[in-house]
C-alpha cells in the first residue's frame, strides 16, 4: 500500500488534499518524497514567512529543545516573557495571552469582549457583529463569528451566531449595533474570503463607533499580520489600533502558536480563573516567536516585503490586464489575490504539476501569500509558470 492510500485509511477525511507528500524545504522551495521541487507561493497558508531552513530560527528552536520545551502556565518561563515583550513592541498594545492556534486566539478575544461587557452589566445576552465572507476559525466560538453560513449550518444554533454585516459598508454595521452588542470583529484584510482589504473609512468608522458605544473592536490579523501587508500589522496603515488583536500563522513561522493581545481598555477584563491553556506560550513555541521577531528585525523583512510586494503587484496587474479570464487583482504586497471568471482549482492543479504551489481563497480566487523572503526573481519564475498554465487553461476553456 502506498503512502497516499494509507493516509486515506488512517486520517479523518476533512480535506481533499493534493496527491503530494511534502518532505523537506529549503529557502522558498519545497521538495516532495519523490524529490520533485516546488516554488512555494502558499507558505503553508501564510505561515512560513521565513521560508524553510532559516539557520537562526532552527538554532533557536534546537537550543530551546535542549533546555526545556514545556512548563505549563502555573509557572513563568523566560522565552514567553521575551516573546510577549516583542509582540507588544510590534503591536503597540498592552498585554499578551499566547495560544496554540489562530482559532484559540479568536476564542480568547471573544471572551475578552464578553467579559468586558459583562463587567458593565451582567444581565444581558451579549452578541457580536461580524462580517460576511469573514473567516475566524473552526472551533465553535470562532465559527459563530465566521460569515459563511455553509460552515456553520450543522454545528451552531442560529441564536449563537453573530449578526453579520457587509464588509466595507459602515452604515450597515452601524444599523446593526444594539445595546447588547459587545464586540465587532473583522479582518483588516479578509483572507479566506477572497483577499478583500478594508477601506480606510470603514476601519476608522468602526473604531469611532466602538468608542462611542463602548464596544470592543477586535481585529483579526492572523493572516494579514506579521509584515505581509508591508507593515508589521495592517492596522498601522489605517491609523487605528484595535482593542483586541488576534495573531497566529506567521507568528511562529511553523511552530503552532497564536496570541490575543489587548489594549489597556480591555487588559483587566479577564481575571485569574477566566481563561487558561496547558500548552499556550510554552517555552518552545515562545522561543519560536522570539526568534521570528529578531529575524524580522535583523533581515529588515518588512522593508523587503514593501519592495518585493510592489513588484508582485506590478506583475500581477500586467497578468490581469493581459488575460480575459482574470476579473481583478486585489490586496497589497505579499497578501494578494487574483479573481478569475472561472473556478481556479484546475489551474492550481496544473501549476502544482509544473512545480508551483499556489492556493485558492474561495472558488474563483488564487491567493498569493508566499514566504516574505521571496525575491523578484522568484516572482518572475512564479509568473512564468502561472502564465504558461493559464494559456493552456484558456485553450481548454474554449474547447
Ligand atoms: C487561519 C485563520 C484563522 C484560524 O487559524 P487556525 O490556526 O487555523 O485556527 C483565523 N482567522 C483568520 C483571519 C485566519 O486566516
Coordinates of C-alpha atoms in Angstrom, one line a residue, residues 222-360:
X222 CA -4.0 36.0 11.9
X223 CA -3.4 36.0 8.1
X224 CA -2.7 39.6 7.1
X225 CA -0.5 40.4 10.1
X226 CA 3.3 39.8 10.7
X227 CA 4.5 42.0 7.9
X228 CA 2.7 40.6 5.0
X229 CA 0.8 43.8 4.2
X230 CA 4.0 45.9 4.2
X231 CA 3.7 46.9 7.9
X232 CA 4.1 44.6 10.8
X233 CA 0.3 44.8 11.4
X234 CA -2.0 46.0 8.7
X235 CA -3.9 48.4 11.0
X236 CA -0.9 50.6 11.2
X237 CA -1.7 51.8 7.7
X238 CA -5.1 52.9 8.8
X239 CA -4.0 54.9 11.8
X240 CA -6.1 52.9 14.2
X241 CA -5.5 50.4 17.0
X242 CA -7.8 47.6 17.9
X243 CA -9.0 46.9 21.5
X244 CA -8.0 43.2 20.9
X245 CA -5.7 41.9 18.2
X246 CA -5.5 38.3 17.2
X247 CA -2.5 36.8 15.5
X248 CA -1.1 33.4 14.7
X249 CA 0.0 31.9 11.3
X250 CA 3.4 33.6 10.7
X251 CA 3.8 34.5 14.4
X252 CA 5.7 31.2 15.0
X253 CA 6.6 30.6 11.3
X254 CA 5.7 26.9 11.6
X255 CA 5.7 26.2 15.3
X256 CA 2.0 26.2 16.3
X257 CA 1.3 29.4 18.2
X258 CA -1.1 32.2 18.3
X259 CA -1.9 35.1 20.6
X260 CA -4.5 37.6 21.5
X261 CA -3.3 41.0 22.5
X262 CA -5.3 43.5 24.5
X263 CA -5.2 47.3 24.6
X264 CA -5.3 48.9 28.0
X265 CA -9.1 49.3 27.9
X266 CA -9.6 45.5 28.0
X267 CA -6.5 44.3 29.8
X268 CA -8.2 43.8 33.1
X269 CA -11.5 42.2 31.8
X270 CA -10.2 38.7 32.3
X271 CA -9.0 37.8 35.8
X272 CA -7.4 34.6 37.2
X273 CA -9.8 31.7 36.6
X274 CA -11.4 33.2 33.5
X275 CA -9.2 31.7 30.9
X276 CA -6.3 29.2 30.5
X277 CA -4.4 26.9 28.4
X278 CA -2.0 24.0 29.1
X279 CA 0.4 24.4 26.2
X280 CA -0.2 28.1 25.3
X281 CA 3.1 30.1 25.4
X282 CA 5.2 27.1 26.3
X283 CA 9.0 27.7 26.0
X284 CA 9.3 26.0 22.7
X285 CA 6.5 28.0 21.0
X286 CA 7.7 31.2 22.7
X287 CA 11.3 30.7 21.6
X288 CA 10.0 30.5 18.0
X289 CA 8.0 33.7 18.4
X290 CA 11.0 35.4 19.9
X291 CA 13.4 34.3 17.2
X292 CA 10.9 35.3 14.5
X293 CA 10.8 38.9 15.8
X294 CA 14.6 39.0 16.0
X295 CA 15.0 37.7 12.4
X296 CA 12.4 40.1 11.1
X297 CA 14.4 43.0 12.6
X298 CA 17.8 41.8 11.5
X299 CA 16.8 41.0 8.0
X300 CA 14.7 44.2 7.6
X301 CA 12.0 41.8 6.4
X302 CA 9.1 44.3 6.5
X303 CA 11.0 46.7 4.3
X304 CA 11.8 43.8 2.0
X305 CA 8.1 43.0 1.8
X306 CA 7.3 46.5 0.6
X307 CA 9.9 46.2 -2.2
X308 CA 9.2 42.8 -3.5
X309 CA 5.4 43.3 -2.8
X310 CA 5.4 46.3 -5.1
X311 CA 7.0 44.2 -7.8
X312 CA 4.4 41.4 -7.3
X313 CA 1.6 44.0 -7.6
X314 CA 3.1 45.2 -10.9
X315 CA 3.4 41.7 -12.3
X316 CA 0.0 40.5 -11.2
X317 CA -1.5 43.7 -12.6
X318 CA 0.1 43.0 -16.0
X319 CA -1.2 39.5 -16.0
X320 CA -4.7 40.6 -15.1
X321 CA -4.7 43.2 -17.9
X322 CA -3.5 40.6 -20.4
X323 CA -5.9 37.7 -19.5
X324 CA -9.6 37.9 -20.2
X325 CA -10.0 35.1 -17.6
X326 CA -8.9 37.4 -14.8
X327 CA -11.5 39.7 -13.4
X328 CA -9.4 41.7 -11.0
X329 CA -6.3 41.9 -8.8
X330 CA -6.8 42.7 -5.1
X331 CA -4.7 43.1 -1.9
X332 CA -1.4 44.5 -1.1
X333 CA 2.3 43.5 -1.1
X334 CA 2.5 39.8 -0.1
X335 CA -1.2 39.2 0.5
X336 CA -2.8 39.4 -2.9
X337 CA -5.5 37.7 -4.9
X338 CA -6.5 37.3 -8.5
X339 CA -10.2 36.8 -9.1
X340 CA -10.9 34.7 -12.1
X341 CA -14.1 34.4 -14.2
X342 CA -13.8 30.6 -13.8
X343 CA -13.1 28.2 -10.9
X344 CA -9.4 28.2 -10.2
X345 CA -9.0 24.6 -8.9
X346 CA -7.9 23.1 -12.3
X347 CA -5.4 25.9 -12.8
X348 CA -3.9 25.4 -9.3
X349 CA -3.6 21.7 -10.0
X350 CA -1.8 22.4 -13.3
X351 CA 0.6 24.8 -11.6
X352 CA 1.4 22.2 -9.0
X353 CA 2.2 19.7 -11.7
X354 CA 4.6 22.4 -13.1
X355 CA 6.3 22.8 -9.7
X356 CA 4.5 25.9 -8.4
X357 CA 2.4 25.9 -5.2
X358 CA -0.5 28.3 -5.2
X359 CA -3.6 28.3 -3.0
X360 CA -7.1 29.4 -3.5

